[in-house]
Amino acid sequence: MTAFLKIDECERCKRALPWEFIPAVKVNGKPLPGTGVWRSELDEGICLSCRSDREAKRLQEQEATEARTALIQLLGGPLPYRDFTFDRFQVTPLNRLAFERAREFSPALDNLYLWGPCGVGKTHLALAIARRCFEESVSVAVLLAAQLSRKIRMKEPFQEQEAINGLASFEALILDDL
């Protein structure tokens, strides 16, 4: 064992860390020559705690990306994901009440039925509700009326009931174009 002290600095946290000595491997009670070594605690220039922080951040970013992808799929693509939010909804005197009810909507407490002529924002509000439910970890499904019909129409009674039970298991079920 040599008597020197070498200190490395972590690139991220700037903490000074001394090298550590790894003792020699012993064979029949005698140290094997060349196996006792000094080594740095740094890996890729950063310490263990900074590596752990970096890995946790990477996993968090990966989870956020997966959640974003799932939300884009739920809402029907990148365009509805980008556009259909409460912040982007254009409130007018004619649709103010619907907007307020949609913002206050809680699937655990209420049901909500939006009706009106084409182009007043029913789908926009429905998908904004779906987004908020998804972000609050409420199970949500979005279906067009035609998709609902295809799931249930011309099925055996037990298959029809299975489809109904599957849809009833969601905490928020949004039917569009009913």
CSV table of N, CA and C in Angstrom, one decimal:
chain,number,residue,atom,x,y,z
A,1,MET,N,0.9,-1.2,0.0
A,1,MET,CA,0.0,0.0,0.0
A,1,MET,C,0.9,1.2,0.0
A,2,THR,N,0.6,2.2,-0.9
A,2,THR,CA,1.4,3.4,-0.9
A,2,THR,C,0.7,4.5,-0.1
A,3,ALA,N,1.5,5.4,0.4
A,3,ALA,CA,1.0,6.4,1.3
A,3,ALA,C,0.9,7.7,0.5
A,4,PHE,N,-0.2,7.9,-0.3
A,4,PHE,CA,-0.4,9.2,-0.9
A,4,PHE,C,-1.9,9.4,-0.8
A,5,LEU,N,-2.3,10.7,-0.8
A,5,LEU,CA,-3.7,11.0,-0.8
A,5,LEU,C,-4.0,11.8,-2.0
A,6,LYS,N,-4.9,11.2,-2.8
A,6,LYS,CA,-5.4,11.9,-4.0
A,6,LYS,C,-6.9,12.2,-3.8
A,7,ILE,N,-7.2,13.4,-4.2
A,7,ILE,CA,-8.6,13.9,-4.0
A,7,ILE,C,-9.2,14.3,-5.3
A,8,ASP,N,-10.4,13.8,-5.6
A,8,ASP,CA,-11.1,14.2,-6.8
A,8,ASP,C,-12.2,15.1,-6.5
A,9,GLU,N,-12.7,15.9,-7.4
A,9,GLU,CA,-13.8,16.8,-7.2
A,9,GLU,C,-15.0,16.4,-8.1
A,10,CYS,N,-16.2,16.2,-7.6
A,10,CYS,CA,-17.4,15.9,-8.4
A,10,CYS,C,-17.7,17.0,-9.3
A,11,GLU,N,-18.0,16.8,-10.5
A,11,GLU,CA,-18.3,17.8,-11.5
A,11,GLU,C,-19.6,18.5,-11.2
A,12,ARG,N,-20.5,17.8,-10.6
A,12,ARG,CA,-21.8,18.4,-10.3
A,12,ARG,C,-21.9,19.1,-9.0
A,13,CYS,N,-21.6,18.4,-7.9
A,13,CYS,CA,-21.8,19.1,-6.6
A,13,CYS,C,-20.5,19.7,-6.1
A,14,LYS,N,-19.4,19.5,-6.8
A,14,LYS,CA,-18.1,20.1,-6.4
A,14,LYS,C,-17.6,19.6,-5.1
A,15,ARG,N,-18.1,18.5,-4.6
A,15,ARG,CA,-17.6,17.9,-3.3
A,15,ARG,C,-16.3,17.2,-3.6
A,16,ALA,N,-15.3,17.4,-2.6
A,16,ALA,CA,-14.0,16.8,-2.7
A,16,ALA,C,-14.1,15.4,-2.1
A,17,LEU,N,-13.7,14.4,-2.9
A,17,LEU,CA,-13.8,13.0,-2.4
A,17,LEU,C,-12.4,12.4,-2.5
A,18,PRO,N,-11.9,11.8,-1.4
A,18,PRO,CA,-10.6,11.1,-1.5
A,18,PRO,C,-10.7,9.8,-2.2
A,19,TRP,N,-9.6,9.4,-2.7
A,19,TRP,CA,-9.6,8.0,-3.3
A,19,TRP,C,-9.7,7.0,-2.2
A,20,GLU,N,-10.2,5.8,-2.5
A,20,GLU,CA,-10.3,4.8,-1.5
A,20,GLU,C,-9.3,3.6,-1.9
A,21,PHE,N,-8.9,2.9,-0.9
A,21,PHE,CA,-8.0,1.8,-1.1
A,21,PHE,C,-8.8,0.5,-1.1
A,22,ILE,N,-8.6,-0.3,-2.1
A,22,ILE,CA,-9.2,-1.6,-2.2
A,22,ILE,C,-8.1,-2.6,-1.8
A,23,PRO,N,-8.3,-3.3,-0.7
A,23,PRO,CA,-7.3,-4.2,-0.2
A,23,PRO,C,-7.0,-5.3,-1.2
A,24,ALA,N,-5.8,-5.9,-1.0
A,24,ALA,CA,-5.4,-7.0,-1.9
A,24,ALA,C,-6.2,-8.2,-1.6
A,25,VAL,N,-6.3,-9.0,-2.6
A,25,VAL,CA,-6.9,-10.3,-2.5
A,25,VAL,C,-5.9,-11.3,-1.8
A,26,LYS,N,-6.4,-12.0,-0.8
A,26,LYS,CA,-5.5,-12.9,-0.1
A,26,LYS,C,-5.7,-14.3,-0.6
A,27,VAL,N,-4.6,-15.0,-0.8
A,27,VAL,CA,-4.6,-16.4,-1.2
A,27,VAL,C,-3.7,-17.1,-0.1
A,28,ASN,N,-4.3,-18.1,0.6
A,28,ASN,CA,-3.6,-18.8,1.6
A,28,ASN,C,-3.0,-17.8,2.7
A,29,GLY,N,-3.7,-16.8,3.0
A,29,GLY,CA,-3.3,-15.8,4.0
A,29,GLY,C,-2.3,-14.8,3.5
A,30,LYS,N,-1.8,-14.9,2.2
A,30,LYS,CA,-0.8,-14.0,1.7
A,30,LYS,C,-1.5,-13.1,0.7
A,31,PRO,N,-1.2,-11.8,0.7
A,31,PRO,CA,-1.8,-10.9,-0.3
A,31,PRO,C,-1.2,-11.2,-1.7
A,32,LEU,N,-2.1,-11.3,-2.7
A,32,LEU,CA,-1.8,-11.5,-4.1
A,32,LEU,C,-1.2,-10.2,-4.7
A,33,PRO,N,0.1,-10.3,-5.2
A,33,PRO,CA,0.7,-9.1,-5.7
A,33,PRO,C,-0.1,-8.4,-6.8
A,34,GLY,N,-0.2,-7.1,-6.7
A,34,GLY,CA,-0.8,-6.3,-7.8
A,34,GLY,C,-2.3,-6.2,-7.6
A,35,THR,N,-2.9,-6.7,-6.5
A,35,THR,CA,-4.4,-6.7,-6.4
A,35,THR,C,-4.8,-5.6,-5.5
A,36,GLY,N,-4.0,-5.0,-4.6
A,36,GLY,CA,-4.4,-3.9,-3.8
A,36,GLY,C,-4.3,-2.6,-4.6
A,37,VAL,N,-5.4,-1.9,-4.8
A,37,VAL,CA,-5.3,-0.7,-5.6
A,37,VAL,C,-6.1,0.5,-5.0
A,38,TRP,N,-5.7,1.7,-5.4
A,38,TRP,CA,-6.4,2.9,-5.0
A,38,TRP,C,-7.3,3.2,-6.2
A,39,ARG,N,-8.5,3.6,-5.8
A,39,ARG,CA,-9.5,4.0,-6.9
A,39,ARG,C,-10.3,5.2,-6.5
A,40,SER,N,-10.7,5.9,-7.5
A,40,SER,CA,-11.6,7.1,-7.3
A,40,SER,C,-13.0,6.7,-7.0
A,41,GLU,N,-13.7,7.4,-6.2
A,41,GLU,CA,-15.1,7.2,-6.0
A,41,GLU,C,-16.0,7.7,-7.1
A,42,LEU,N,-15.4,8.5,-8.0
A,42,LEU,CA,-16.2,9.1,-9.0
A,42,LEU,C,-16.3,8.2,-10.2
A,43,ASP,N,-17.5,8.3,-10.8
A,43,ASP,CA,-17.7,7.5,-12.1
A,43,ASP,C,-18.2,8.5,-13.1
A,44,GLU,N,-17.6,8.6,-14.2
A,44,GLU,CA,-17.9,9.6,-15.2
A,44,GLU,C,-17.8,11.0,-14.7
A,45,GLY,N,-16.9,11.2,-13.7
A,45,GLY,CA,-16.7,12.5,-13.1
A,45,GLY,C,-17.6,12.9,-12.1
A,46,ILE,N,-18.6,12.1,-11.7
A,46,ILE,CA,-19.6,12.5,-10.7
A,46,ILE,C,-19.7,11.4,-9.6
A,47,CYS,N,-20.1,11.9,-8.4
A,47,CYS,CA,-20.1,11.0,-7.2
A,47,CYS,C,-21.4,10.2,-7.2
A,48,LEU,N,-21.5,9.2,-6.3
A,48,LEU,CA,-22.6,8.3,-6.3
A,48,LEU,C,-23.9,9.0,-6.0
A,49,SER,N,-24.0,10.0,-5.1
A,49,SER,CA,-25.2,10.6,-4.8
A,49,SER,C,-25.7,11.5,-6.0
A,50,CYS,N,-24.7,12.1,-6.7
A,50,CYS,CA,-25.1,12.8,-7.9
A,50,CYS,C,-25.6,11.9,-9.0
A,51,ARG,N,-25.0,10.7,-9.2
A,51,ARG,CA,-25.4,9.7,-10.1
A,51,ARG,C,-26.8,9.3,-9.8
A,52,SER,N,-27.1,9.0,-8.5
A,52,SER,CA,-28.5,8.6,-8.1
A,52,SER,C,-29.5,9.7,-8.4
A,53,ASP,N,-29.1,11.0,-8.2
A,53,ASP,CA,-30.0,12.1,-8.5
A,53,ASP,C,-30.3,12.2,-10.0
A,54,ARG,N,-29.2,12.0,-10.8
A,54,ARG,CA,-29.3,12.0,-12.2
A,54,ARG,C,-30.2,10.9,-12.7
A,55,GLU,N,-30.1,9.7,-12.1
A,55,GLU,CA,-30.9,8.6,-12.6
A,55,GLU,C,-32.4,8.8,-12.2
A,56,ALA,N,-32.6,9.3,-11.0
A,56,ALA,CA,-34.0,9.6,-10.5
A,56,ALA,C,-34.6,10.7,-11.4
A,57,LYS,N,-33.9,11.7,-11.8
A,57,LYS,CA,-34.4,12.7,-12.7
A,57,LYS,C,-34.7,12.1,-14.1
A,58,ARG,N,-33.8,11.2,-14.6
A,58,ARG,CA,-34.0,10.6,-15.9
A,58,ARG,C,-35.3,9.7,-15.8
A,59,LEU,N,-35.5,9.0,-14.8
A,59,LEU,CA,-36.7,8.1,-14.6
A,59,LEU,C,-38.0,9.0,-14.6
A,60,GLN,N,-37.9,10.1,-13.9
A,60,GLN,CA,-39.0,11.1,-13.8
A,60,GLN,C,-39.4,11.6,-15.1
A,61,GLU,N,-38.3,12.0,-15.9
A,61,GLU,CA,-38.6,12.5,-17.3
A,61,GLU,C,-39.2,11.4,-18.2
A,62,GLN,N,-38.7,10.2,-18.0
A,62,GLN,CA,-39.2,9.1,-18.8
A,62,GLN,C,-40.7,8.9,-18.5
A,63,GLU,N,-41.1,8.9,-17.2
A,63,GLU,CA,-42.5,8.7,-16.8
A,63,GLU,C,-43.3,9.9,-17.3
A,64,ALA,N,-42.8,11.1,-17.3
A,64,ALA,CA,-43.6,12.2,-17.8
A,64,ALA,C,-43.8,12.1,-19.3
A,65,THR,N,-42.8,11.6,-20.0
A,65,THR,CA,-42.9,11.4,-21.5
A,65,THR,C,-43.9,10.3,-21.8
A,66,GLU,N,-43.9,9.2,-21.0
A,66,GLU,CA,-44.9,8.2,-21.2
A,66,GLU,C,-46.3,8.6,-20.9
A,67,ALA,N,-46.4,9.4,-19.8
A,67,ALA,CA,-47.8,10.0,-19.5
A,67,ALA,C,-48.3,10.9,-20.6
A,68,ARG,N,-47.4,11.8,-21.1
A,68,ARG,CA,-47.7,12.7,-22.2
A,68,ARG,C,-48.2,11.9,-23.4
A,69,THR,N,-47.5,10.8,-23.7
A,69,THR,CA,-47.8,10.0,-24.9
A,69,THR,C,-49.2,9.3,-24.7
A,70,ALA,N,-49.4,8.9,-23.5
A,70,ALA,CA,-50.8,8.3,-23.2
A,70,ALA,C,-51.9,9.3,-23.3
A,71,LEU,N,-51.6,10.5,-22.8
A,71,LEU,CA,-52.6,11.6,-22.9
A,71,LEU,C,-52.9,12.0,-24.3
A,72,ILE,N,-51.9,12.1,-25.1
A,72,ILE,CA,-52.0,12.4,-26.6
A,72,ILE,C,-52.9,11.3,-27.2
A,73,GLN,N,-52.6,10.0,-26.9
A,73,GLN,CA,-53.4,8.9,-27.5
A,73,GLN,C,-54.9,9.0,-27.0
A,74,LEU,N,-55.1,9.3,-25.7
A,74,LEU,CA,-56.4,9.4,-25.1
A,74,LEU,C,-57.2,10.5,-25.8
A,75,LEU,N,-56.6,11.6,-26.0
A,75,LEU,CA,-57.3,12.8,-26.6
A,75,LEU,C,-57.5,12.7,-28.1
A,76,GLY,N,-56.8,11.8,-28.8
A,76,GLY,CA,-57.0,11.6,-30.2
A,76,GLY,C,-55.9,12.2,-31.1
A,77,GLY,N,-54.7,12.5,-30.5
A,77,GLY,CA,-53.6,13.0,-31.3
A,77,GLY,C,-53.0,14.3,-30.8
A,78,PRO,N,-51.9,14.8,-31.4
A,78,PRO,CA,-51.2,15.9,-30.9
A,78,PRO,C,-52.0,17.2,-31.0
A,79,LEU,N,-52.9,17.4,-32.0
A,79,LEU,CA,-53.7,18.6,-32.2
A,79,LEU,C,-54.6,18.8,-31.1
A,80,PRO,N,-55.5,17.8,-30.7
A,80,PRO,CA,-56.4,18.0,-29.6
A,80,PRO,C,-55.6,18.2,-28.3
A,81,TYR,N,-54.4,17.5,-28.1
A,81,TYR,CA,-53.6,17.6,-26.9
A,81,TYR,C,-53.1,19.0,-26.8
A,82,ARG,N,-52.7,19.6,-27.9
A,82,ARG,CA,-52.2,21.0,-27.8
A,82,ARG,C,-53.3,22.0,-27.6
A,83,ASP,N,-54.5,21.8,-28.3
A,83,ASP,CA,-55.5,22.9,-28.4
A,83,ASP,C,-56.6,22.8,-27.4
A,84,PHE,N,-57.0,21.6,-27.0
A,84,PHE,CA,-58.2,21.5,-26.2
A,84,PHE,C,-57.9,21.5,-24.7
A,85,THR,N,-57.7,22.7,-24.2
A,85,THR,CA,-57.5,23.0,-22.8
A,85,THR,C,-58.4,24.0,-22.3
A,86,PHE,N,-58.6,24.2,-21.0
A,86,PHE,CA,-59.5,25.2,-20.5
A,86,PHE,C,-58.9,26.6,-20.8
A,87,ASP,N,-57.6,26.7,-20.7
A,87,ASP,CA,-56.9,28.0,-21.0
A,87,ASP,C,-57.1,28.5,-22.4
A,88,ARG,N,-57.2,27.5,-23.4
A,88,ARG,CA,-57.3,27.9,-24.8
A,88,ARG,C,-58.8,28.1,-25.2
A,89,PHE,N,-59.7,27.7,-24.3
A,89,PHE,CA,-61.1,27.8,-24.7
A,89,PHE,C,-61.6,29.3,-24.8
A,90,GLN,N,-62.3,29.6,-25.9
A,90,GLN,CA,-62.7,31.0,-26.0
A,90,GLN,C,-64.1,31.1,-25.5
A,91,VAL,N,-64.2,31.8,-24.3
A,91,VAL,CA,-65.4,32.0,-23.6
A,91,VAL,C,-66.2,33.1,-24.2
A,92,THR,N,-67.5,32.9,-24.5
A,92,THR,CA,-68.4,33.9,-25.0
A,92,THR,C,-69.6,34.0,-24.1
A,93,PRO,N,-70.4,35.0,-24.2
A,93,PRO,CA,-71.6,35.0,-23.3
A,93,PRO,C,-72.5,33.8,-23.5
A,94,LEU,N,-72.5,33.2,-24.7
A,94,LEU,CA,-73.4,32.1,-25.0
A,94,LEU,C,-72.9,30.8,-24.4
A,95,ASN,N,-71.5,30.7,-24.2
A,95,ASN,CA,-71.0,29.4,-23.7
A,95,ASN,C,-70.4,29.5,-22.3
A,96,ARG,N,-70.5,30.7,-21.7
A,96,ARG,CA,-69.9,30.9,-20.4
A,96,ARG,C,-70.4,29.9,-19.3
A,97,LEU,N,-71.7,29.6,-19.3
A,97,LEU,CA,-72.2,28.7,-18.3
A,97,LEU,C,-71.7,27.3,-18.5
A,98,ALA,N,-71.6,26.8,-19.7
A,98,ALA,CA,-71.0,25.5,-20.0
A,98,ALA,C,-69.5,25.5,-19.6
A,99,PHE,N,-68.8,26.5,-19.8
A,99,PHE,CA,-67.4,26.6,-19.5
A,99,PHE,C,-67.3,26.5,-17.9
A,100,GLU,N,-68.1,27.3,-17.2
A,100,GLU,CA,-68.0,27.3,-15.8
A,100,GLU,C,-68.3,25.9,-15.2
A,101,ARG,N,-69.4,25.3,-15.7
A,101,ARG,CA,-69.8,23.9,-15.3
A,101,ARG,C,-68.7,22.9,-15.6
A,102,ALA,N,-68.1,23.0,-16.7
A,102,ALA,CA,-67.0,22.1,-17.1
A,102,ALA,C,-65.8,22.2,-16.2
A,103,ARG,N,-65.4,23.5,-15.9
A,103,ARG,CA,-64.3,23.7,-15.0
A,103,ARG,C,-64.5,23.2,-13.6
A,104,GLU,N,-65.8,23.2,-13.1
A,104,GLU,CA,-66.1,22.8,-11.8
A,104,GLU,C,-66.5,21.3,-11.7
A,105,PHE,N,-66.5,20.7,-12.9
A,105,PHE,CA,-67.0,19.3,-12.9
A,105,PHE,C,-66.1,18.3,-12.2
A,106,SER,N,-66.7,17.5,-11.4
A,106,SER,CA,-65.9,16.4,-10.6
A,106,SER,C,-66.6,15.1,-11.0
A,107,PRO,N,-65.9,14.2,-11.6
A,107,PRO,CA,-66.6,12.9,-12.0
A,107,PRO,C,-67.0,12.1,-10.8
A,108,ALA,N,-66.4,12.3,-9.6
A,108,ALA,CA,-66.8,11.6,-8.4
A,108,ALA,C,-68.1,12.1,-7.9
A,109,LEU,N,-68.5,13.3,-8.2
A,109,LEU,CA,-69.7,13.9,-7.6
A,109,LEU,C,-70.8,14.1,-8.7
A,110,ASP,N,-70.5,14.3,-9.9
A,110,ASP,CA,-71.5,14.8,-10.9
A,110,ASP,C,-71.5,14.0,-12.2
A,111,ASN,N,-72.5,14.3,-13.0
A,111,ASN,CA,-72.5,13.9,-14.4
A,111,ASN,C,-72.7,15.2,-15.1
A,112,LEU,N,-72.2,15.3,-16.4
A,112,LEU,CA,-72.3,16.5,-17.1
A,112,LEU,C,-72.7,16.2,-18.5
A,113,TYR,N,-73.7,16.9,-19.0
A,113,TYR,CA,-74.2,16.7,-20.4
A,113,TYR,C,-74.1,18.0,-21.1
A,114,LEU,N,-73.3,18.1,-22.1
A,114,LEU,CA,-73.2,19.4,-22.9
A,114,LEU,C,-73.9,19.2,-24.2
A,115,TRP,N,-74.8,20.2,-24.6
A,115,TRP,CA,-75.5,20.1,-25.8
A,115,TRP,C,-75.5,21.5,-26.4
A,116,GLY,N,-75.7,21.5,-27.7
A,116,GLY,CA,-75.8,22.8,-28.5
A,116,GLY,C,-75.4,22.6,-29.9
A,117,PRO,N,-75.5,23.6,-30.7
A,117,PRO,CA,-75.2,23.5,-32.1
A,117,PRO,C,-73.7,23.2,-32.4
A,118,CYS,N,-73.4,22.9,-33.6
A,118,CYS,CA,-72.0,22.6,-34.0
A,118,CYS,C,-71.1,23.9,-33.8
A,119,GLY,N,-69.9,23.6,-33.3
A,119,GLY,CA,-68.9,24.7,-33.3
A,119,GLY,C,-69.0,25.6,-32.0
A,120,VAL,N,-69.7,25.2,-31.0
A,120,VAL,CA,-69.8,26.0,-29.8
A,120,VAL,C,-68.8,25.6,-28.8
A,121,GLY,N,-68.1,24.5,-29.0
A,121,GLY,CA,-67.0,24.1,-28.0
A,121,GLY,C,-67.3,22.9,-27.1
A,122,LYS,N,-68.3,22.1,-27.5
A,122,LYS,CA,-68.6,20.9,-26.6
A,122,LYS,C,-67.5,19.9,-26.6
A,123,THR,N,-66.9,19.6,-27.7
A,123,THR,CA,-65.8,18.7,-27.7
A,123,THR,C,-64.6,19.3,-27.0
A,124,HIS,N,-64.3,20.5,-27.3
A,124,HIS,CA,-63.2,21.2,-26.6
A,124,HIS,C,-63.3,21.1,-25.1
A,125,LEU,N,-64.5,21.4,-24.5
A,125,LEU,CA,-64.7,21.3,-23.1
A,125,LEU,C,-64.6,19.8,-22.6
A,126,ALA,N,-65.2,18.9,-23.4
A,126,ALA,CA,-65.1,17.5,-23.0
A,126,ALA,C,-63.7,17.0,-22.9
A,127,LEU,N,-62.9,17.3,-23.9
A,127,LEU,CA,-61.5,16.9,-23.9
A,127,LEU,C,-60.6,17.7,-22.9
A,128,ALA,N,-61.0,18.9,-22.5
A,128,ALA,CA,-60.3,19.6,-21.4
A,128,ALA,C,-60.6,18.9,-20.1
A,129,ILE,N,-61.9,18.4,-20.0
A,129,ILE,CA,-62.2,17.7,-18.8
A,129,ILE,C,-61.4,16.4,-18.7
A,130,ALA,N,-61.3,15.7,-19.8
A,130,ALA,CA,-60.6,14.4,-19.9
A,130,ALA,C,-59.1,14.6,-19.5
A,131,ARG,N,-58.5,15.7,-20.0
A,131,ARG,CA,-57.1,16.1,-19.7
A,131,ARG,C,-57.0,16.3,-18.2
A,132,ARG,N,-57.9,17.0,-17.6
A,132,ARG,CA,-57.7,17.3,-16.2
A,132,ARG,C,-57.9,16.0,-15.4
A,133,CYS,N,-58.9,15.2,-15.8
A,133,CYS,CA,-59.1,13.9,-15.1
A,133,CYS,C,-57.8,13.0,-15.2
A,134,PHE,N,-57.2,13.0,-16.4
A,134,PHE,CA,-56.0,12.2,-16.6
A,134,PHE,C,-54.9,12.7,-15.7
A,135,GLU,N,-54.7,14.0,-15.7
A,135,GLU,CA,-53.6,14.6,-14.9
A,135,GLU,C,-53.9,14.4,-13.4
A,136,GLU,N,-55.1,14.2,-13.0
A,136,GLU,CA,-55.4,14.0,-11.6
A,136,GLU,C,-55.5,12.5,-11.3
A,137,SER,N,-55.0,11.6,-12.2
A,137,SER,CA,-55.0,10.2,-12.1
A,137,SER,C,-56.3,9.5,-11.9
A,138,VAL,N,-57.3,10.2,-12.5
A,138,VAL,CA,-58.7,9.6,-12.5
A,138,VAL,C,-58.7,8.8,-13.8
A,139,SER,N,-59.3,7.5,-13.7
A,139,SER,CA,-59.4,6.7,-14.9
A,139,SER,C,-60.4,7.3,-15.9
A,140,VAL,N,-60.0,7.5,-17.1
A,140,VAL,CA,-60.9,8.2,-18.1
A,140,VAL,C,-60.8,7.5,-19.4
A,141,ALA,N,-62.0,7.5,-20.1
A,141,ALA,CA,-62.0,7.0,-21.5
A,141,ALA,C,-62.8,8.0,-22.3
A,142,VAL,N,-62.4,8.1,-23.5
A,142,VAL,CA,-63.0,9.0,-24.5
A,142,VAL,C,-63.5,8.2,-25.7
A,143,LEU,N,-64.8,8.2,-26.0
A,143,LEU,CA,-65.3,7.5,-27.1
A,143,LEU,C,-66.2,8.4,-27.9
A,144,LEU,N,-66.3,8.1,-29.2
A,144,LEU,CA,-67.3,8.7,-30.0
A,144,LEU,C,-68.5,7.8,-29.9
A,145,ALA,N,-69.7,8.4,-30.1
A,145,ALA,CA,-70.9,7.6,-30.0
A,145,ALA,C,-70.9,6.4,-31.0
A,146,ALA,N,-70.3,6.6,-32.1
A,146,ALA,CA,-70.2,5.5,-33.1
A,146,ALA,C,-69.3,4.4,-32.6
A,147,GLN,N,-68.2,4.7,-31.8
A,147,GLN,CA,-67.3,3.7,-31.2
A,147,GLN,C,-68.0,2.9,-30.2
A,148,LEU,N,-68.9,3.6,-29.4
A,148,LEU,CA,-69.6,3.0,-28.3
A,148,LEU,C,-70.6,2.0,-29.0
A,149,SER,N,-71.3,2.4,-30.0
A,149,SER,CA,-72.2,1.5,-30.7
A,149,SER,C,-71.5,0.3,-31.3
A,150,ARG,N,-70.3,0.5,-31.8
A,150,ARG,CA,-69.6,-0.7,-32.4
A,150,ARG,C,-69.1,-1.7,-31.3
A,151,LYS,N,-68.9,-1.1,-30.1
A,151,LYS,CA,-68.4,-2.0,-29.0
A,151,LYS,C,-69.6,-2.9,-28.5
A,152,ILE,N,-70.8,-2.4,-28.7
A,152,ILE,CA,-71.9,-3.1,-28.0
A,152,ILE,C,-72.8,-3.8,-29.1
A,153,ARG,N,-73.0,-3.2,-30.2
A,153,ARG,CA,-74.0,-3.6,-31.2
A,153,ARG,C,-73.7,-5.1,-31.7
A,154,MET,N,-74.8,-5.8,-31.9
A,154,MET,CA,-74.8,-7.1,-32.5
A,154,MET,C,-73.8,-8.1,-31.8
A,155,LYS,N,-73.8,-8.0,-30.5
A,155,LYS,CA,-73.0,-8.9,-29.7
A,155,LYS,C,-73.9,-9.9,-28.9
A,156,GLU,N,-73.3,-11.0,-28.5
A,156,GLU,CA,-74.1,-11.9,-27.6
A,156,GLU,C,-74.3,-11.1,-26.3
A,157,PRO,N,-75.4,-11.4,-25.5
A,157,PRO,CA,-75.7,-10.7,-24.3
A,157,PRO,C,-74.5,-10.6,-23.3
A,158,PHE,N,-73.8,-11.7,-23.1
A,158,PHE,CA,-72.7,-11.7,-22.2
A,158,PHE,C,-71.5,-10.8,-22.7
A,159,GLN,N,-71.3,-10.8,-24.0
A,159,GLN,CA,-70.3,-9.9,-24.5
A,159,GLN,C,-70.7,-8.4,-24.4
A,160,GLU,N,-72.0,-8.2,-24.6
A,160,GLU,CA,-72.5,-6.8,-24.5
A,160,GLU,C,-72.3,-6.4,-23.0
A,161,GLN,N,-72.7,-7.2,-22.1
A,161,GLN,CA,-72.5,-6.9,-20.6
A,161,GLN,C,-71.1,-6.7,-20.3
A,162,GLU,N,-70.1,-7.5,-20.8
A,162,GLU,CA,-68.7,-7.3,-20.6
A,162,GLU,C,-68.2,-5.9,-21.0
A,163,ALA,N,-68.7,-5.5,-22.2
A,163,ALA,CA,-68.3,-4.2,-22.8
A,163,ALA,C,-68.9,-3.1,-21.9
A,164,ILE,N,-70.1,-3.2,-21.4
A,164,ILE,CA,-70.7,-2.2,-20.6
A,164,ILE,C,-70.0,-2.2,-19.2
A,165,ASN,N,-69.7,-3.3,-18.7
A,165,ASN,CA,-68.9,-3.3,-17.4
A,165,ASN,C,-67.5,-2.7,-17.6
A,166,GLY,N,-66.9,-3.0,-18.7
A,166,GLY,CA,-65.6,-2.4,-18.9
A,166,GLY,C,-65.7,-0.8,-19.0
A,167,LEU,N,-66.7,-0.3,-19.6
A,167,LEU,CA,-66.9,1.1,-19.7
A,167,LEU,C,-67.3,1.7,-18.4
A,168,ALA,N,-68.1,1.0,-17.6
A,168,ALA,CA,-68.5,1.4,-16.3
A,168,ALA,C,-67.4,1.5,-15.3
A,169,SER,N,-66.3,0.8,-15.6
A,169,SER,CA,-65.2,0.7,-14.6
A,169,SER,C,-64.4,2.1,-14.7
A,170,PHE,N,-64.6,2.9,-15.7
A,170,PHE,CA,-63.9,4.2,-15.7
A,170,PHE,C,-64.5,5.1,-14.8
A,171,GLU,N,-63.7,6.0,-14.1
A,171,GLU,CA,-64.3,7.0,-13.2
A,171,GLU,C,-64.9,8.1,-14.0
A,172,ALA,N,-64.3,8.4,-15.2
A,172,ALA,CA,-64.9,9.4,-16.1
A,172,ALA,C,-65.0,8.8,-17.5
A,173,LEU,N,-66.2,8.8,-18.0
A,173,LEU,CA,-66.4,8.3,-19.4
A,173,LEU,C,-67.0,9.5,-20.2
A,174,ILE,N,-66.3,9.8,-21.3
A,174,ILE,CA,-66.7,10.9,-22.1
A,174,ILE,C,-67.2,10.4,-23.5
A,175,LEU,N,-68.4,10.6,-23.8
A,175,LEU,CA,-69.0,10.3,-25.1
A,175,LEU,C,-69.2,11.5,-25.9
A,176,ASP,N,-68.6,11.5,-27.0
A,176,ASP,CA,-68.6,12.7,-27.9
A,176,ASP,C,-69.5,12.4,-29.1
A,177,ASP,N,-70.1,13.4,-29.7
A,177,ASP,CA,-71.0,13.3,-30.9
A,177,ASP,C,-72.1,12.3,-30.6
A,178,LEU,N,-72.7,12.5,-29.5
A,178,LEU,CA,-73.9,11.6,-29.1
A,178,LEU,C,-75.1,12.0,-29.9
